């Protein structure tokens, strides 16, 4: 986290814009200088940095802000878009038979990612073989074997064998009719000559379609040189950024992408097999810059709900820490009007990681039922859900024509939502950002209950 300098300095750039009295040519020049400094420090290639900041300057000065947007918002948007463009650097991983080689330093997440990737391809209907060519870490084969068993991939390895090239050759032969073959390789603390040689030789015998650098998102500035070294050795075609569930924002990825010209294909968001998400440049930059897509959320509310009052109220309540069943009901109403929960969840700050973990169809069906149940509640019950106990549960269930358990499920869901909203509302910085993004909202509109921890 401490090393995540790029995200921090980029956030500083945006703060400078927001804190300025007015946006003029001087400010834009200043800002683009700071942007340059931030990107150069993160080892983004000089040429790329200059291109980017030139475009930012030109667009910031010459393009008209969109209707209703201030100059500050305009400049912020231009920077945001140019950073996204820097990362939008190629296609996702192709869904076709292929050999994939994973490389990376110690503990970056290669072996775990091999299992996740295997799972990904198996879920897409491919047969997958895993090859354990890590001859360095003790028990590397066992780790891979366990992962393979979990996801249903065949695993080839030769515990005790020290020649990684030999294992690879044998493995490819043994697993030649698996559609996707994934090779896990050794790591080191630093990219040493013997490892480079080994990786080159493995690449020579396996001729992988993809050579993917597995990079811990905490790596920070070292990501550039690291990626460069691997790229020179074996030609990196893609990057998978792991441990994005932690506090690191993954600023180093920008350098890795910029130095190798490879694209990011996935991010790892946890230790479990399923914690692998396709990379989304927009969301990544939002996160790096410390903003959830609240602006997008309000936009969506305006266009799809037809009026934004409900959503503004909802946003206020989320931030105030006051979150009653009525609020949840309002939220559900707005959300179901907006069509898909998925879109919404992806836009809430701090919740983008949840997207693939939620069964959205089931949620949508549950929403409909919850609505019926809530229609049987009194106004007071919806405001103070804690009142709902014992005979009240039976009465509500009877009125809604559901089992009492379903009423209790609703209350459980409410309590979970409230907790989740509570976390958002306790983060002062986040609240400030949200207010800014919502534009024109008065900070005094927000109750401060959430801050001292006493609320909800
Ligand atoms: N939280 C979190 N942990 C992860 C993620 N990916 C990997 N890990 C953890 O990181 C640690 C190292 O992962 P490995 O897959 O063993 O890393 P490796 O690159 O194979 O390491 P070596 O074989 O020693 O070079 C393990 O404890 C993993 O569970 C992730 O996306 N999120
Ligand atoms: Mg490993």
Coordinates of C-alpha atoms and ligand atoms in Angstrom, one line a residue:
X1 CA 0.0 0.0 0.0
X2 CA 2.8 2.4 0.9
X3 CA 4.3 1.7 -2.4
X4 CA 1.2 2.5 -4.3
X5 CA 2.7 5.9 -5.2
X6 CA 1.1 6.3 -8.6
X7 CA -2.5 6.1 -7.4
X8 CA -1.6 8.6 -4.6
X9 CA 0.0 11.1 -6.8
X10 CA -2.8 10.9 -9.4
X11 CA -5.3 11.5 -6.7
X12 CA -3.2 14.5 -5.7
X13 CA -3.5 15.8 -9.3
X14 CA -7.3 15.6 -9.2
X15 CA -7.3 17.2 -5.7
X16 CA -5.4 20.1 -7.2
X17 CA -8.0 20.6 -9.9
X18 CA -10.8 20.4 -7.4
X19 CA -9.1 22.7 -4.9
X20 CA -8.3 25.4 -7.5
X21 CA -10.3 28.6 -7.6
X22 CA -10.7 28.5 -11.4
X23 CA -9.5 26.4 -14.3
X24 CA -7.4 28.3 -16.7
X25 CA -4.5 27.6 -19.0
X26 CA -1.9 27.9 -16.2
X27 CA -3.7 25.4 -14.0
X28 CA -4.0 23.0 -16.9
X29 CA -0.2 23.3 -17.6
X30 CA 0.5 22.8 -13.9
X31 CA -1.7 19.9 -13.7
X32 CA -0.2 18.2 -16.7
X33 CA 3.3 18.8 -15.3
X34 CA 2.2 17.0 -12.2
X35 CA 0.6 14.3 -14.2
X36 CA 3.9 13.9 -16.1
X37 CA 5.9 13.7 -12.8
X38 CA 3.5 11.1 -11.4
X39 CA 3.6 8.9 -14.5
X40 CA 7.4 9.2 -15.0
X41 CA 8.0 8.3 -11.4
X42 CA 5.9 5.2 -12.0
X43 CA 8.3 4.3 -14.9
X44 CA 5.8 4.9 -17.6
X45 CA 7.6 5.4 -20.8
X46 CA 8.6 9.0 -21.5
X47 CA 7.1 9.0 -24.9
X48 CA 3.8 7.7 -23.7
X49 CA 3.7 10.2 -20.9
X50 CA 4.3 13.1 -23.2
X51 CA 1.7 11.9 -25.6
X52 CA -0.8 11.5 -22.8
X53 CA -0.2 14.9 -21.3
X54 CA -0.2 16.6 -24.6
X55 CA -3.6 15.1 -25.3
X56 CA -4.8 16.1 -21.9
X57 CA -3.7 19.7 -22.4
X58 CA -5.2 19.9 -25.9
X59 CA -8.5 18.4 -25.0
X60 CA -8.8 20.3 -21.7
X61 CA -8.3 23.6 -23.4
X62 CA -10.1 23.0 -26.7
X63 CA -13.0 20.8 -26.0
X64 CA -16.1 22.3 -24.6
X65 CA -17.4 20.8 -21.3
X66 CA -20.4 18.6 -21.8
X67 CA -23.7 20.4 -21.0
X68 CA -24.1 21.1 -17.4
X69 CA -20.5 20.2 -16.5
X70 CA -18.1 22.5 -14.9
X71 CA -14.6 23.1 -16.3
X72 CA -13.2 21.2 -13.3
X73 CA -15.3 18.2 -14.1
X74 CA -14.3 18.5 -17.7
X75 CA -10.6 18.4 -17.0
X76 CA -11.0 15.6 -14.6
X77 CA -12.9 13.6 -17.2
X78 CA -10.3 14.2 -19.8
X79 CA -7.5 12.9 -17.5
X80 CA -9.6 10.0 -16.6
X81 CA -10.3 9.1 -20.2
X82 CA -6.7 9.4 -21.3
X83 CA -5.6 7.1 -18.5
X84 CA -8.2 4.6 -19.5
X85 CA -7.0 4.8 -23.1
X86 CA -3.5 4.0 -21.9
X87 CA -4.7 0.8 -20.4
X88 CA -7.1 -0.2 -23.1
X89 CA -4.4 -2.1 -24.8
X90 CA -5.8 -5.1 -26.5
X91 CA -8.2 -7.9 -26.5
X92 CA -9.3 -10.1 -23.6
X93 CA -7.8 -13.6 -23.4
X94 CA -9.1 -15.5 -26.5
X95 CA -11.5 -18.4 -25.9
X96 CA -9.7 -20.9 -28.0
X97 CA -7.4 -23.8 -27.6
X98 CA -3.9 -22.6 -26.6
X99 CA -0.9 -22.9 -24.4
X100 CA -0.5 -20.3 -21.7
X101 CA 2.7 -19.8 -19.8
X102 CA 2.7 -18.0 -16.5
X103 CA 5.7 -16.1 -15.3
X104 CA 6.5 -13.9 -12.3
X105 CA 8.6 -13.4 -9.2
X106 CA 8.1 -15.2 -5.9
X107 CA 4.7 -15.3 -4.4
X108 CA 3.0 -13.0 -6.9
X109 CA 0.3 -15.6 -7.4
X110 CA 1.3 -17.7 -10.4
X111 CA 0.2 -21.1 -9.1
X112 CA -3.0 -19.8 -7.7
X113 CA -3.7 -18.0 -10.9
X114 CA -3.0 -21.1 -12.9
X115 CA -5.8 -22.8 -10.9
X116 CA -8.1 -19.8 -11.5
X117 CA -7.4 -19.7 -15.2
X118 CA -8.0 -23.4 -15.4
X119 CA -11.4 -22.9 -13.7
X120 CA -12.2 -20.1 -16.1
X121 CA -11.6 -22.1 -19.2
X122 CA -13.3 -25.2 -17.8
X123 CA -16.4 -23.1 -17.0
X124 CA -16.3 -22.0 -20.7
X125 CA -16.4 -25.6 -21.8
X126 CA -12.7 -26.3 -22.5
X127 CA -10.6 -29.2 -21.3
X128 CA -7.6 -28.0 -19.4
X129 CA -4.2 -29.4 -18.5
X130 CA -1.9 -27.9 -15.9
X131 CA 1.8 -28.4 -16.1
X132 CA 3.9 -27.9 -13.0
X133 CA 7.2 -26.6 -14.3
X134 CA 8.2 -25.0 -11.0
X135 CA 11.2 -26.9 -9.9
X136 CA 12.2 -24.4 -7.3
X137 CA 9.5 -24.1 -4.7
X138 CA 9.2 -27.2 -2.5
X139 CA 5.8 -28.9 -2.9
X140 CA 4.9 -26.7 -5.9
X141 CA 3.5 -29.8 -7.6
X142 CA 1.2 -30.6 -4.6
X143 CA -0.2 -27.1 -4.6
X144 CA -0.9 -27.3 -8.3
X145 CA -2.3 -30.8 -8.0
X146 CA -4.8 -29.7 -5.3
X147 CA -5.9 -26.8 -7.4
X148 CA -6.3 -29.0 -10.5
X149 CA -8.4 -31.5 -8.5
X150 CA -10.6 -28.7 -7.2
X151 CA -11.5 -27.4 -10.7
X152 CA -11.3 -30.6 -12.7
X153 CA -8.1 -30.0 -14.6
X154 CA -5.5 -32.7 -15.3
X155 CA -2.2 -31.9 -13.7
X156 CA 1.2 -33.1 -14.9
X157 CA 4.3 -32.9 -12.8
X158 CA 7.4 -34.7 -11.8
X159 CA 8.1 -34.1 -8.1
X160 CA 11.9 -34.3 -7.5
X161 CA 12.8 -33.6 -11.2
X162 CA 15.0 -30.5 -11.4
X163 CA 14.8 -29.9 -15.1
X164 CA 11.8 -27.7 -15.8
X165 CA 12.2 -28.0 -19.6
X166 CA 12.0 -31.7 -19.4
X167 CA 8.9 -31.6 -17.3
X168 CA 7.3 -29.1 -19.8
X169 CA 8.1 -31.3 -22.7
X170 CA 6.7 -34.4 -21.0
X171 CA 3.7 -32.5 -19.8
X172 CA 2.8 -31.1 -23.2
X173 CA 3.1 -34.6 -24.6
X174 CA 0.9 -36.2 -21.9
X175 CA -1.7 -33.4 -22.0
X176 CA -1.6 -32.8 -25.8
X177 CA -5.3 -33.4 -26.2
X178 CA -6.3 -30.9 -23.6
X179 CA -7.5 -27.8 -25.3
X180 CA -5.9 -25.4 -23.0
X181 CA -2.5 -26.1 -21.4
X182 CA -1.3 -23.8 -18.6
X183 CA 2.3 -23.9 -17.5
X184 CA 3.2 -22.8 -14.0
X185 CA 6.8 -21.8 -13.6
X186 CA 9.3 -21.1 -10.9
X187 CA 9.7 -17.7 -9.2
X188 CA 12.6 -15.9 -7.6
X189 CA 13.1 -12.9 -5.4
X190 CA 14.7 -11.2 -8.4
X191 CA 14.9 -12.1 -12.0
X192 CA 18.2 -14.0 -11.9
X193 CA 20.1 -15.3 -14.9
X194 CA 19.3 -18.9 -14.3
X195 CA 15.6 -18.2 -14.1
X196 CA 15.7 -16.2 -17.3
X197 CA 17.5 -19.1 -19.1
X198 CA 15.0 -21.6 -17.7
X199 CA 12.0 -19.5 -18.8
X200 CA 13.5 -19.0 -22.3
X201 CA 13.9 -22.7 -22.6
X202 CA 10.4 -23.5 -21.4
X203 CA 9.1 -20.9 -23.9
X204 CA 11.2 -22.5 -26.7
X205 CA 9.8 -26.0 -26.2
X206 CA 6.2 -24.9 -25.5
X207 CA 5.8 -22.0 -27.9
X208 CA 3.0 -20.5 -25.8
X209 CA 0.3 -18.4 -27.5
X210 CA 0.2 -16.3 -24.3
X211 CA 3.0 -15.6 -21.9
X212 CA 1.4 -14.0 -19.0
X213 CA 3.1 -12.0 -16.3
X214 CA 1.5 -12.5 -12.9
X215 CA 2.0 -9.3 -10.9
X216 CA 1.0 -8.6 -7.3
X217 CA -0.9 -5.3 -7.3
X218 CA 1.2 -4.1 -4.4
X219 CA 4.3 -4.1 -6.4
X220 CA 4.1 -0.4 -7.3
X221 CA 6.9 1.2 -9.1
X222 CA 9.0 -1.9 -9.4
X223 CA 6.4 -3.2 -11.8
X224 CA 7.9 -1.4 -14.7
X225 CA 11.5 -2.8 -14.5
X226 CA 10.1 -6.2 -13.5
X227 CA 7.8 -6.4 -16.4
X228 CA 10.5 -5.1 -18.7
X229 CA 12.9 -7.8 -17.7
X230 CA 10.4 -10.6 -18.1
X231 CA 9.3 -9.1 -21.4
X232 CA 12.9 -9.1 -22.7
X233 CA 13.4 -12.7 -21.7
X234 CA 10.2 -14.3 -22.9
X235 CA 8.0 -11.7 -24.5
X236 CA 5.1 -10.9 -22.2
X237 CA 1.7 -10.8 -24.0
X238 CA -0.5 -10.2 -21.1
X239 CA -0.6 -9.3 -17.4
X240 CA -2.7 -10.6 -14.6
X241 CA -2.8 -8.4 -11.6
X242 CA -3.3 -10.3 -8.4
X243 CA -4.4 -9.4 -4.9
X244 CA -6.6 -6.5 -6.0
X245 CA -8.9 -7.4 -3.0
X246 CA -6.2 -5.8 -0.8
X247 CA -5.6 -2.2 -0.2
X248 CA -3.3 -1.7 -3.2
X249 CA -4.8 0.1 -6.1
X250 CA -2.5 -1.4 -8.6
X251 CA -0.9 1.7 -10.0
X252 CA 2.2 -0.3 -11.0
X253 CA 0.1 -2.0 -13.6
X254 CA 0.2 1.1 -15.6
X255 CA 3.9 0.9 -15.8
X256 CA 3.9 -2.8 -16.6
X257 CA 1.5 -2.2 -19.4
X258 CA 3.3 0.8 -20.7
X259 CA 6.7 -0.9 -20.7
X260 CA 5.7 -4.2 -22.2
X261 CA 2.9 -3.1 -24.4
X262 CA 1.0 -6.1 -23.2
X263 CA -2.6 -5.8 -22.0
X264 CA -4.0 -6.7 -18.7
X265 CA -6.3 -9.6 -19.1
X266 CA -7.6 -10.4 -15.6
X267 CA -7.4 -9.2 -12.0
X268 CA -7.2 -11.6 -9.1
X269 CA -9.5 -10.5 -6.3
X270 CA -9.1 -13.1 -3.6
X271 CA -7.5 -16.4 -2.6
X272 CA -10.4 -18.5 -3.9
X273 CA -10.5 -20.2 -7.3
X274 CA -13.4 -18.1 -8.4
X275 CA -11.7 -14.8 -7.6
X276 CA -10.7 -13.9 -11.1
X277 CA -12.3 -11.0 -13.0
X278 CA -11.9 -9.9 -16.5
X279 CA -10.0 -6.6 -16.5
X280 CA -12.0 -3.5 -17.0
X281 CA -9.9 -0.4 -17.7
X282 CA -12.6 2.1 -16.7
X283 CA -13.3 0.5 -13.4
X284 CA -9.6 0.1 -12.8
X285 CA -8.8 3.8 -13.3
X286 CA -11.8 4.8 -11.2
X287 CA -10.4 2.7 -8.4
X288 CA -6.9 4.0 -8.9
X289 CA -8.2 7.6 -8.8
X290 CA -10.2 6.7 -5.7
X291 CA -13.6 7.4 -7.2
X292 CA -16.5 4.9 -7.5
X293 CA -18.6 5.5 -10.4
X294 CA -21.1 7.6 -8.5
X295 CA -21.4 10.1 -11.3
X296 CA -22.4 7.3 -13.6
X297 CA -24.8 6.0 -11.0
X298 CA -26.7 9.3 -10.9
X299 CA -26.5 9.5 -14.7
X300 CA -28.1 6.1 -15.0
X301 CA -30.7 7.0 -12.5
X302 CA -31.6 10.1 -14.5
X303 CA -31.9 8.4 -17.8
X304 CA -33.4 5.1 -16.8
X305 CA -35.6 6.0 -13.8
X306 CA -36.6 9.3 -15.4
X307 CA -36.0 11.3 -12.4
X308 CA -33.2 11.4 -10.0
X309 CA -34.9 12.4 -6.7
X310 CA -35.1 8.9 -5.4
X311 CA -31.5 8.3 -6.3
X312 CA -30.3 11.4 -4.7
X313 CA -32.2 10.5 -1.6
X314 CA -30.7 7.1 -1.7
X315 CA -27.2 8.4 -2.1
X316 CA -27.8 10.8 0.8
X317 CA -29.0 8.0 3.0
X318 CA -26.1 5.7 2.1
X319 CA -23.7 8.4 3.2
X320 CA -25.6 9.5 6.3
X321 CA -25.5 6.0 7.7
X322 CA -29.3 6.2 8.2
X323 CA -30.7 3.2 6.3
X324 CA -34.1 2.0 7.1
X325 CA -36.2 -0.7 5.5
X326 CA -38.0 2.0 3.7
X327 CA -34.7 3.2 2.3
X328 CA -34.0 -0.3 1.2
X329 CA -37.4 -0.5 -0.4
X330 CA -36.8 2.7 -2.2
X331 CA -33.5 1.5 -3.3
X332 CA -35.0 -1.7 -4.6
X333 CA -37.6 0.1 -6.5
X334 CA -35.1 2.4 -8.2
X335 CA -32.8 -0.5 -8.9
X336 CA -35.5 -2.7 -10.5
X337 CA -36.5 0.3 -12.6
X338 CA -32.9 0.5 -13.7
X339 CA -33.2 -3.0 -15.0
X340 CA -30.1 -4.7 -13.9
X341 CA -28.6 -4.9 -10.5
X342 CA -25.3 -5.7 -12.0
X343 CA -24.8 -2.3 -13.5
X344 CA -25.6 -0.7 -10.2
X345 CA -23.3 -2.8 -8.1
X346 CA -20.4 -2.2 -10.4
X347 CA -20.8 1.5 -9.8
X348 CA -20.9 1.6 -6.1
X349 CA -17.6 2.6 -4.6
X350 CA -15.8 -0.4 -3.1
X351 CA -18.3 -2.9 -4.5
X352 CA -17.0 -3.5 -8.0
X353 CA -15.4 -6.7 -6.8
X354 CA -18.7 -8.1 -5.8
X355 CA -20.1 -8.3 -9.3
X356 CA -19.1 -11.8 -10.2
X357 CA -20.0 -13.1 -6.8
X358 CA -23.6 -12.3 -7.0
X359 CA -26.3 -14.4 -8.7
X360 CA -28.1 -11.5 -10.3
X361 CA -31.1 -13.4 -11.6
X362 CA -31.8 -14.8 -8.2
X363 CA -31.4 -11.4 -6.6
X364 CA -33.9 -9.9 -9.0
X365 CA -36.5 -12.6 -8.2
X366 CA -35.9 -12.1 -4.5
X367 CA -36.5 -8.4 -4.9
X368 CA -39.9 -9.0 -6.3
X369 CA -40.8 -11.1 -3.3
X370 CA -39.4 -8.7 -0.8
X371 CA -41.6 -6.0 -2.3
X372 CA -44.7 -8.0 -1.7
X373 CA -43.6 -8.7 1.9
X374 CA -42.9 -5.0 2.6
X375 CA -46.3 -4.1 1.3
X376 CA -47.7 -5.9 4.3
X377 CA -45.7 -3.9 6.8
X378 CA -46.7 -0.7 8.5
X379 CA -44.8 2.5 7.9
X380 CA -43.4 2.3 11.4
X381 CA -42.2 -1.2 10.9
X382 CA -40.4 -0.2 7.7
X383 CA -38.7 2.7 9.5
X384 CA -37.8 0.7 12.5
X385 CA -37.3 -2.9 11.3
X386 CA -36.0 -3.9 14.7
X387 CA -39.6 -3.9 15.9
X388 CA -40.4 -6.8 13.6
X389 CA -40.3 -9.8 15.8
X390 CA -42.5 -12.7 16.9
X391 CA -46.2 -12.3 16.1
X392 CA -45.4 -9.4 13.8
X393 CA -43.5 -11.7 11.6
X394 CA -46.4 -14.1 11.4
X395 CA -48.8 -11.2 10.6
X396 CA -46.7 -9.9 7.8
X397 CA -46.1 -13.3 6.4
X398 CA -49.8 -14.0 6.5
X399 CA -50.6 -10.8 4.8
X400 CA -48.0 -11.3 2.0
X401 CA -48.9 -15.0 1.6
X402 CA -45.3 -16.2 2.3
X403 CA -43.7 -18.3 5.0
X404 CA -42.4 -16.5 8.1
X405 CA -38.9 -17.7 7.2
X406 CA -39.1 -15.4 4.1
X407 CA -39.8 -12.4 6.3
X408 CA -36.9 -13.3 8.4
X409 CA -34.7 -13.6 5.3
X410 CA -35.7 -10.2 4.3
X411 CA -34.7 -8.8 7.7
X412 CA -31.4 -10.6 7.4
X413 CA -30.8 -9.1 4.0
X414 CA -31.7 -5.7 5.4
X415 CA -29.2 -6.0 8.2
X416 CA -26.6 -7.0 5.7
X417 CA -27.3 -4.1 3.4
X418 CA -27.3 -1.8 6.3
X419 CA -23.9 -3.0 7.4
X420 CA -22.6 -2.5 3.9
X421 CA -24.0 1.0 3.6
X422 CA -22.5 1.7 7.0
X423 CA -19.0 1.0 5.7
X424 CA -19.4 3.4 2.9
X425 CA -20.8 6.1 5.1
X426 CA -18.0 5.8 7.6
X427 CA -15.4 6.6 5.1
X428 CA -15.1 10.4 5.3
X429 CA -13.0 10.7 2.2
X430 CA -15.3 8.5 0.2
X431 CA -18.2 10.7 1.3
X432 CA -16.5 13.8 0.2
X433 CA -15.8 12.3 -3.1
X434 CA -19.3 11.2 -3.5
X435 CA -20.6 14.6 -2.7
X436 CA -18.4 16.2 -5.2
X437 CA -19.4 13.7 -7.8
X438 CA -23.0 14.2 -7.1
X439 CA -22.3 17.9 -7.7
X440 CA -24.3 20.7 -6.1
X441 CA -25.1 18.6 -3.0
X442 CA -24.6 20.4 0.2
X443 CA -22.4 18.6 2.8
X444 CA -24.9 19.8 5.4
X445 CA -27.5 17.7 3.8
X446 CA -25.8 14.7 5.3
X447 CA -26.3 13.6 8.9
X448 CA -23.0 12.9 10.5
X449 CA -24.2 9.9 12.5
X450 CA -21.9 7.4 10.6
X451 CA -18.7 9.1 11.6
X452 CA -18.5 8.4 15.3
X453 CA -19.5 4.8 14.8
X454 CA -22.7 5.1 16.8
X455 CA -25.0 5.0 13.9
X456 CA -26.9 2.0 12.8
Ligands
LIG1 N1 -5.9 -12.1 -1.4 C1 -5.3 -12.6 -2.5 N2 -4.4 -13.5 -2.3 C2 -3.9 -14.1 -3.4 C3 -4.3 -13.8 -4.7 N3 -3.6 -14.5 -5.6 C4 -2.7 -15.2 -4.9 N4 -2.9 -15.0 -3.6 C5 -2.1 -15.6 -2.5 O1 -0.8 -15.2 -2.6 C6 0.1 -16.3 -2.1 C7 1.1 -16.7 -3.1 O2 0.4 -17.3 -4.2 P1 1.1 -18.4 -5.1 O3 0.1 -18.7 -6.2 O4 1.6 -19.5 -4.4 O5 2.2 -17.5 -5.8 P2 3.4 -18.0 -6.8 O6 3.7 -16.9 -7.7 O7 3.0 -19.3 -7.4 O8 4.6 -18.2 -5.8 P3 6.0 -19.0 -6.0 O9 5.6 -20.3 -6.5 O10 6.6 -19.1 -4.6 O11 6.8 -18.3 -6.9 C8 -0.9 -17.4 -1.7 O12 -1.1 -17.3 -0.3 C9 -2.1 -17.1 -2.5 O13 -3.3 -17.6 -1.8 C10 -5.4 -12.8 -4.8 O14 -5.8 -12.4 -5.9 N5 -5.8 -12.3 -3.7
LIG2 MG1 4.0 -21.1 -7.4

